[in-house]
JSON list of C-alpha atoms in Angstrom, two decimals:
[
{"chain": "L", "resi": 293, "resn": "MET", "atom": "CA", "xyz": [-46.26, -11.93, 75.93]},
{"chain": "L", "resi": 294, "resn": "LYS", "atom": "CA", "xyz": [-46.27, -10.75, 72.60]},
{"chain": "L", "resi": 295, "resn": "LYS", "atom": "CA", "xyz": [-43.30, -13.42, 72.19]},
{"chain": "L", "resi": 296, "resn": "ASN", "atom": "CA", "xyz": [-45.81, -15.92, 72.48]},
{"chain": "L", "resi": 297, "resn": "LYS", "atom": "CA", "xyz": [-48.24, -14.75, 69.73]},
{"chain": "L", "resi": 298, "resn": "PHE", "atom": "CA", "xyz": [-45.36, -14.57, 67.67]},
{"chain": "L", "resi": 299, "resn": "ILE", "atom": "CA", "xyz": [-44.82, -17.99, 67.88]},
{"chain": "L", "resi": 300, "resn": "ALA", "atom": "CA", "xyz": [-48.51, -18.89, 67.90]},
{"chain": "L", "resi": 301, "resn": "LEU", "atom": "CA", "xyz": [-48.40, -16.77, 64.62]},
{"chain": "L", "resi": 302, "resn": "PHE", "atom": "CA", "xyz": [-45.72, -18.62, 63.27]},
{"chain": "L", "resi": 303, "resn": "VAL", "atom": "CA", "xyz": [-46.96, -22.35, 64.25]},
{"chain": "L", "resi": 304, "resn": "PHE", "atom": "CA", "xyz": [-50.21, -21.42, 62.28]},
{"chain": "L", "resi": 305, "resn": "LEU", "atom": "CA", "xyz": [-48.54, -20.54, 59.10]},
{"chain": "L", "resi": 306, "resn": "ALA", "atom": "CA", "xyz": [-46.22, -23.50, 59.26]},
{"chain": "L", "resi": 307, "resn": "ILE", "atom": "CA", "xyz": [-49.42, -26.04, 59.91]},
{"chain": "L", "resi": 308, "resn": "SER", "atom": "CA", "xyz": [-51.06, -24.22, 57.33]},
{"chain": "L", "resi": 309, "resn": "SER", "atom": "CA", "xyz": [-48.38, -24.63, 54.61]},
{"chain": "L", "resi": 310, "resn": "GLU", "atom": "CA", "xyz": [-48.32, -28.53, 55.88]},
{"chain": "L", "resi": 311, "resn": "ILE", "atom": "CA", "xyz": [-52.20, -29.33, 55.36]},
{"chain": "L", "resi": 312, "resn": "PHE", "atom": "CA", "xyz": [-52.27, -27.34, 52.17]},
{"chain": "L", "resi": 313, "resn": "GLY", "atom": "CA", "xyz": [-48.98, -27.56, 50.60]},
{"chain": "L", "resi": 314, "resn": "GLN", "atom": "CA", "xyz": [-48.06, -24.28, 48.82]},
{"chain": "L", "resi": 315, "resn": "LEU", "atom": "CA", "xyz": [-48.18, -20.74, 49.94]},
{"chain": "L", "resi": 316, "resn": "SER", "atom": "CA", "xyz": [-47.94, -17.52, 48.19]},
{"chain": "L", "resi": 317, "resn": "VAL", "atom": "CA", "xyz": [-47.17, -14.17, 49.34]},
{"chain": "L", "resi": 318, "resn": "SER", "atom": "CA", "xyz": [-48.81, -10.74, 48.45]},
{"chain": "L", "resi": 319, "resn": "SER", "atom": "CA", "xyz": [-47.68, -7.11, 48.89]},
{"chain": "L", "resi": 320, "resn": "TYR", "atom": "CA", "xyz": [-50.79, -4.97, 48.69]},
{"chain": "L", "resi": 321, "resn": "SER", "atom": "CA", "xyz": [-49.09, -1.42, 47.59]},
{"chain": "L", "resi": 322, "resn": "ILE", "atom": "CA", "xyz": [-47.98, -0.29, 51.14]},
{"chain": "L", "resi": 323, "resn": "TYR", "atom": "CA", "xyz": [-50.89, -1.00, 53.30]},
{"chain": "L", "resi": 324, "resn": "ALA", "atom": "CA", "xyz": [-50.54, -4.95, 54.16]},
{"chain": "L", "resi": 325, "resn": "LEU", "atom": "CA", "xyz": [-48.52, -8.20, 53.78]},
{"chain": "L", "resi": 326, "resn": "GLY", "atom": "CA", "xyz": [-50.06, -11.12, 52.77]},
{"chain": "L", "resi": 327, "resn": "VAL", "atom": "CA", "xyz": [-49.33, -14.99, 53.64]},
{"chain": "L", "resi": 328, "resn": "ASN", "atom": "CA", "xyz": [-51.50, -17.23, 51.46]},
{"chain": "L", "resi": 329, "resn": "THR", "atom": "CA", "xyz": [-52.40, -20.97, 51.03]},
{"chain": "L", "resi": 330, "resn": "THR", "atom": "CA", "xyz": [-52.75, -22.68, 47.84]},
{"chain": "L", "resi": 331, "resn": "GLN", "atom": "CA", "xyz": [-55.61, -21.32, 45.17]},
{"chain": "L", "resi": 332, "resn": "ASN", "atom": "CA", "xyz": [-55.90, -24.55, 43.83]},
{"chain": "L", "resi": 333, "resn": "LYS", "atom": "CA", "xyz": [-58.69, -25.76, 46.31]},
{"chain": "L", "resi": 334, "resn": "LYS", "atom": "CA", "xyz": [-62.46, -24.39, 46.46]},
{"chain": "L", "resi": 335, "resn": "LEU", "atom": "CA", "xyz": [-60.81, -23.37, 50.13]},
{"chain": "L", "resi": 336, "resn": "SER", "atom": "CA", "xyz": [-57.86, -21.31, 50.78]},
{"chain": "L", "resi": 337, "resn": "ALA", "atom": "CA", "xyz": [-56.23, -18.83, 53.80]},
{"chain": "L", "resi": 338, "resn": "GLU", "atom": "CA", "xyz": [-54.90, -15.86, 53.71]},
{"chain": "L", "resi": 339, "resn": "LEU", "atom": "CA", "xyz": [-53.68, -14.12, 56.65]},
{"chain": "L", "resi": 340, "resn": "LYS", "atom": "CA", "xyz": [-52.65, -10.43, 56.25]},
{"chain": "L", "resi": 341, "resn": "VAL", "atom": "CA", "xyz": [-50.97, -8.04, 58.25]},
{"chain": "L", "resi": 342, "resn": "PHE", "atom": "CA", "xyz": [-51.40, -4.27, 58.37]},
{"chain": "L", "resi": 343, "resn": "GLY", "atom": "CA", "xyz": [-48.04, -2.84, 59.29]},
{"chain": "L", "resi": 344, "resn": "ASN", "atom": "CA", "xyz": [-48.22, 0.82, 58.46]},
{"chain": "L", "resi": 345, "resn": "ARG", "atom": "CA", "xyz": [-48.89, 1.82, 61.66]},
{"chain": "L", "resi": 346, "resn": "LEU", "atom": "CA", "xyz": [-47.75, 2.06, 65.54]},
{"chain": "L", "resi": 347, "resn": "ALA", "atom": "CA", "xyz": [-46.75, -1.44, 66.87]},
{"chain": "L", "resi": 348, "resn": "GLU", "atom": "CA", "xyz": [-49.82, -1.77, 69.30]},
{"chain": "L", "resi": 349, "resn": "ASP", "atom": "CA", "xyz": [-52.03, -0.59, 66.57]},
{"chain": "L", "resi": 350, "resn": "ILE", "atom": "CA", "xyz": [-50.75, -3.36, 64.03]},
{"chain": "L", "resi": 351, "resn": "LEU", "atom": "CA", "xyz": [-54.25, -5.16, 62.74]},
{"chain": "L", "resi": 352, "resn": "LEU", "atom": "CA", "xyz": [-53.98, -8.91, 61.57]},
{"chain": "L", "resi": 353, "resn": "GLU", "atom": "CA", "xyz": [-56.75, -10.30, 59.37]},
{"chain": "L", "resi": 354, "resn": "PRO", "atom": "CA", "xyz": [-57.17, -14.15, 59.15]},
{"chain": "L", "resi": 355, "resn": "THR", "atom": "CA", "xyz": [-59.58, -14.75, 56.28]},
{"chain": "L", "resi": 356, "resn": "ILE", "atom": "CA", "xyz": [-60.53, -17.94, 54.63]},
{"chain": "L", "resi": 357, "resn": "LEU", "atom": "CA", "xyz": [-61.64, -17.82, 51.21]},
{"chain": "L", "resi": 358, "resn": "PHE", "atom": "CA", "xyz": [-63.75, -19.56, 48.53]},
{"chain": "L", "resi": 359, "resn": "ASN", "atom": "CA", "xyz": [-61.87, -19.99, 44.88]},
{"chain": "L", "resi": 360, "resn": "PHE", "atom": "CA", "xyz": [-64.10, -19.91, 42.01]},
{"chain": "L", "resi": 361, "resn": "ALA", "atom": "CA", "xyz": [-62.70, -22.44, 38.71]},
{"chain": "L", "resi": 362, "resn": "PRO", "atom": "CA", "xyz": [-59.63, -20.66, 37.53]},
{"chain": "L", "resi": 363, "resn": "LYS", "atom": "CA", "xyz": [-59.50, -19.16, 34.33]},
{"chain": "L", "resi": 364, "resn": "GLU", "atom": "CA", "xyz": [-56.51, -19.01, 31.83]},
{"chain": "L", "resi": 365, "resn": "TYR", "atom": "CA", "xyz": [-56.11, -14.93, 32.93]},
{"chain": "L", "resi": 366, "resn": "HIS", "atom": "CA", "xyz": [-57.99, -14.79, 36.15]},
{"chain": "L", "resi": 367, "resn": "LEU", "atom": "CA", "xyz": [-59.03, -16.13, 39.38]},
{"chain": "L", "resi": 368, "resn": "PHE", "atom": "CA", "xyz": [-61.45, -14.71, 41.41]},
{"chain": "L", "resi": 369, "resn": "SER", "atom": "CA", "xyz": [-62.55, -15.64, 45.23]},
{"chain": "L", "resi": 370, "resn": "VAL", "atom": "CA", "xyz": [-65.33, -14.42, 47.68]},
{"chain": "L", "resi": 371, "resn": "GLY", "atom": "CA", "xyz": [-64.33, -15.11, 51.49]},
{"chain": "L", "resi": 372, "resn": "ILE", "atom": "CA", "xyz": [-64.90, -13.73, 55.11]},
{"chain": "L", "resi": 373, "resn": "GLY", "atom": "CA", "xyz": [-62.57, -12.69, 57.61]},
{"chain": "L", "resi": 374, "resn": "LEU", "atom": "CA", "xyz": [-61.80, -10.80, 61.21]},
{"chain": "L", "resi": 375, "resn": "ASN", "atom": "CA", "xyz": [-59.61, -7.70, 61.40]},
{"chain": "L", "resi": 376, "resn": "PHE", "atom": "CA", "xyz": [-58.43, -7.33, 65.14]},
{"chain": "L", "resi": 377, "resn": "MET", "atom": "CA", "xyz": [-55.74, -5.83, 67.13]},
{"chain": "L", "resi": 378, "resn": "PRO", "atom": "CA", "xyz": [-53.50, -8.45, 69.06]},
{"chain": "L", "resi": 379, "resn": "PHE", "atom": "CA", "xyz": [-51.08, -6.01, 70.96]},
{"chain": "L", "resi": 380, "resn": "GLY", "atom": "CA", "xyz": [-54.11, -3.58, 71.50]},
{"chain": "L", "resi": 381, "resn": "SER", "atom": "CA", "xyz": [-54.78, -2.89, 75.02]},
{"chain": "L", "resi": 382, "resn": "PHE", "atom": "CA", "xyz": [-58.87, -3.14, 74.70]},
{"chain": "L", "resi": 383, "resn": "ASP", "atom": "CA", "xyz": [-61.48, -3.36, 71.73]},
{"chain": "L", "resi": 384, "resn": "ARG", "atom": "CA", "xyz": [-59.31, -5.86, 69.70]},
{"chain": "L", "resi": 385, "resn": "ILE", "atom": "CA", "xyz": [-61.40, -6.94, 67.51]},
{"chain": "L", "resi": 386, "resn": "TYR", "atom": "CA", "xyz": [-62.00, -4.29, 64.42]},
{"chain": "L", "resi": 387, "resn": "ALA", "atom": "CA", "xyz": [-64.07, -5.58, 61.95]},
{"chain": "L", "resi": 388, "resn": "LEU", "atom": "CA", "xyz": [-65.65, -8.47, 60.36]},
{"chain": "L", "resi": 389, "resn": "THR", "atom": "CA", "xyz": [-64.51, -8.65, 56.60]},
{"chain": "L", "resi": 390, "resn": "VAL", "atom": "CA", "xyz": [-66.10, -9.77, 53.01]},
{"chain": "L", "resi": 391, "resn": "PRO", "atom": "CA", "xyz": [-62.77, -9.72, 50.49]},
{"chain": "L", "resi": 392, "resn": "MET", "atom": "CA", "xyz": [-63.71, -10.26, 47.16]},
{"chain": "L", "resi": 393, "resn": "GLN", "atom": "CA", "xyz": [-60.31, -10.77, 45.07]},
{"chain": "L", "resi": 394, "resn": "LEU", "atom": "CA", "xyz": [-59.22, -10.48, 41.87]},
{"chain": "L", "resi": 395, "resn": "GLN", "atom": "CA", "xyz": [-55.99, -12.52, 40.87]},
{"chain": "L", "resi": 396, "resn": "ILE", "atom": "CA", "xyz": [-54.82, -11.45, 36.65]},
{"chain": "L", "resi": 397, "resn": "PHE", "atom": "CA", "xyz": [-51.98, -13.89, 35.31]},
{"chain": "L", "resi": 398, "resn": "PRO", "atom": "CA", "xyz": [-50.78, -11.10, 32.79]},
{"chain": "L", "resi": 399, "resn": "LEU", "atom": "CA", "xyz": [-47.88, -13.42, 31.86]},
{"chain": "L", "resi": 400, "resn": "THR", "atom": "CA", "xyz": [-49.04, -16.94, 30.39]},
{"chain": "L", "resi": 401, "resn": "ASP", "atom": "CA", "xyz": [-45.75, -18.51, 31.02]},
{"chain": "L", "resi": 402, "resn": "MET", "atom": "CA", "xyz": [-45.02, -17.35, 34.41]},
{"chain": "L", "resi": 403, "resn": "LYS", "atom": "CA", "xyz": [-48.69, -18.36, 36.32]},
{"chain": "L", "resi": 404, "resn": "LYS", "atom": "CA", "xyz": [-46.61, -17.61, 39.88]},
{"chain": "L", "resi": 405, "resn": "LEU", "atom": "CA", "xyz": [-46.57, -14.05, 39.33]},
{"chain": "L", "resi": 406, "resn": "SER", "atom": "CA", "xyz": [-49.54, -12.01, 39.26]},
{"chain": "L", "resi": 407, "resn": "LEU", "atom": "CA", "xyz": [-51.42, -8.76, 39.89]},
{"chain": "L", "resi": 408, "resn": "LEU", "atom": "CA", "xyz": [-54.10, -8.73, 43.04]},
{"chain": "L", "resi": 409, "resn": "ILE", "atom": "CA", "xyz": [-57.06, -6.70, 43.18]},
{"chain": "L", "resi": 410, "resn": "GLU", "atom": "CA", "xyz": [-59.14, -6.61, 46.57]},
{"chain": "L", "resi": 411, "resn": "LEU", "atom": "CA", "xyz": [-62.47, -5.08, 47.54]},
{"chain": "L", "resi": 412, "resn": "THR", "atom": "CA", "xyz": [-63.84, -5.51, 50.85]},
{"chain": "L", "resi": 413, "resn": "PRO", "atom": "CA", "xyz": [-66.72, -4.38, 52.82]},
{"chain": "L", "resi": 414, "resn": "GLU", "atom": "CA", "xyz": [-65.73, -4.05, 56.52]},
{"chain": "L", "resi": 415, "resn": "PHE", "atom": "CA", "xyz": [-68.53, -4.25, 59.04]},
{"chain": "L", "resi": 416, "resn": "ILE", "atom": "CA", "xyz": [-66.35, -2.23, 61.52]},
{"chain": "L", "resi": 417, "resn": "VAL", "atom": "CA", "xyz": [-67.74, -3.32, 65.24]},
{"chain": "L", "resi": 418, "resn": "GLU", "atom": "CA", "xyz": [-70.14, -0.49, 67.13]},
{"chain": "L", "resi": 419, "resn": "GLU", "atom": "CA", "xyz": [-69.60, 2.13, 63.74]},
{"chain": "L", "resi": 420, "resn": "THR", "atom": "CA", "xyz": [-70.23, 1.61, 59.92]},
{"chain": "L", "resi": 421, "resn": "ILE", "atom": "CA", "xyz": [-69.40, -0.25, 56.85]},
{"chain": "L", "resi": 422, "resn": "ASN", "atom": "CA", "xyz": [-66.49, 0.52, 55.31]},
{"chain": "L", "resi": 423, "resn": "LEU", "atom": "CA", "xyz": [-65.64, 0.06, 51.97]},
{"chain": "L", "resi": 424, "resn": "ARG", "atom": "CA", "xyz": [-61.85, -1.21, 52.04]},
{"chain": "L", "resi": 425, "resn": "HIS", "atom": "CA", "xyz": [-59.85, -1.28, 48.26]},
{"chain": "L", "resi": 426, "resn": "LEU", "atom": "CA", "xyz": [-56.02, -3.02, 48.08]},
{"chain": "L", "resi": 427, "resn": "TRP", "atom": "CA", "xyz": [-54.10, -3.92, 45.27]},
{"chain": "L", "resi": 428, "resn": "GLY", "atom": "CA", "xyz": [-50.95, -5.53, 44.63]},
{"chain": "L", "resi": 429, "resn": "PHE", "atom": "CA", "xyz": [-48.42, -8.53, 43.45]},
{"chain": "L", "resi": 430, "resn": "ARG", "atom": "CA", "xyz": [-48.94, -12.50, 44.55]},
{"chain": "L", "resi": 431, "resn": "TYR", "atom": "CA", "xyz": [-46.04, -14.68, 43.98]},
{"chain": "L", "resi": 432, "resn": "ASN", "atom": "CA", "xyz": [-46.91, -18.25, 44.50]},
{"chain": "L", "resi": 433, "resn": "PHE", "atom": "CA", "xyz": [-44.26, -20.64, 45.65]},
{"chain": "L", "resi": 434, "resn": "GLY", "atom": "CA", "xyz": [-45.62, -24.12, 44.38]},
{"chain": "L", "resi": 435, "resn": "ASN", "atom": "CA", "xyz": [-46.27, -25.36, 41.45]}
]
């Protein structure tokens, strides 16, 4: 069963890379790893994996982001996502998220590498609201 979920995840990433043409990878300090579609369009997608926990407690978070018009040194995006545990035995859905990302390009000659800051309200199921913050780096493999 777990093997089928990994295959489905791989197919999702392969399809999304064909649809949007470019991929980028983000590392959010030690908390998460993300794979993104291009931010050059109004809508983009991201899949985060929160792997700093036991295997059955790993969290996945697919997100759809609206990208505002890019500026010379930064890009701002707002989205909506679903944080869930695909391998959990019960209560698989953890939270509804509203990520706000600021991508900063400190090196004007190298726009493929950027600093990434994210602030995300998490509406945790049957609990409360949490405010999550992540920071890290993003590398864009496209143009």
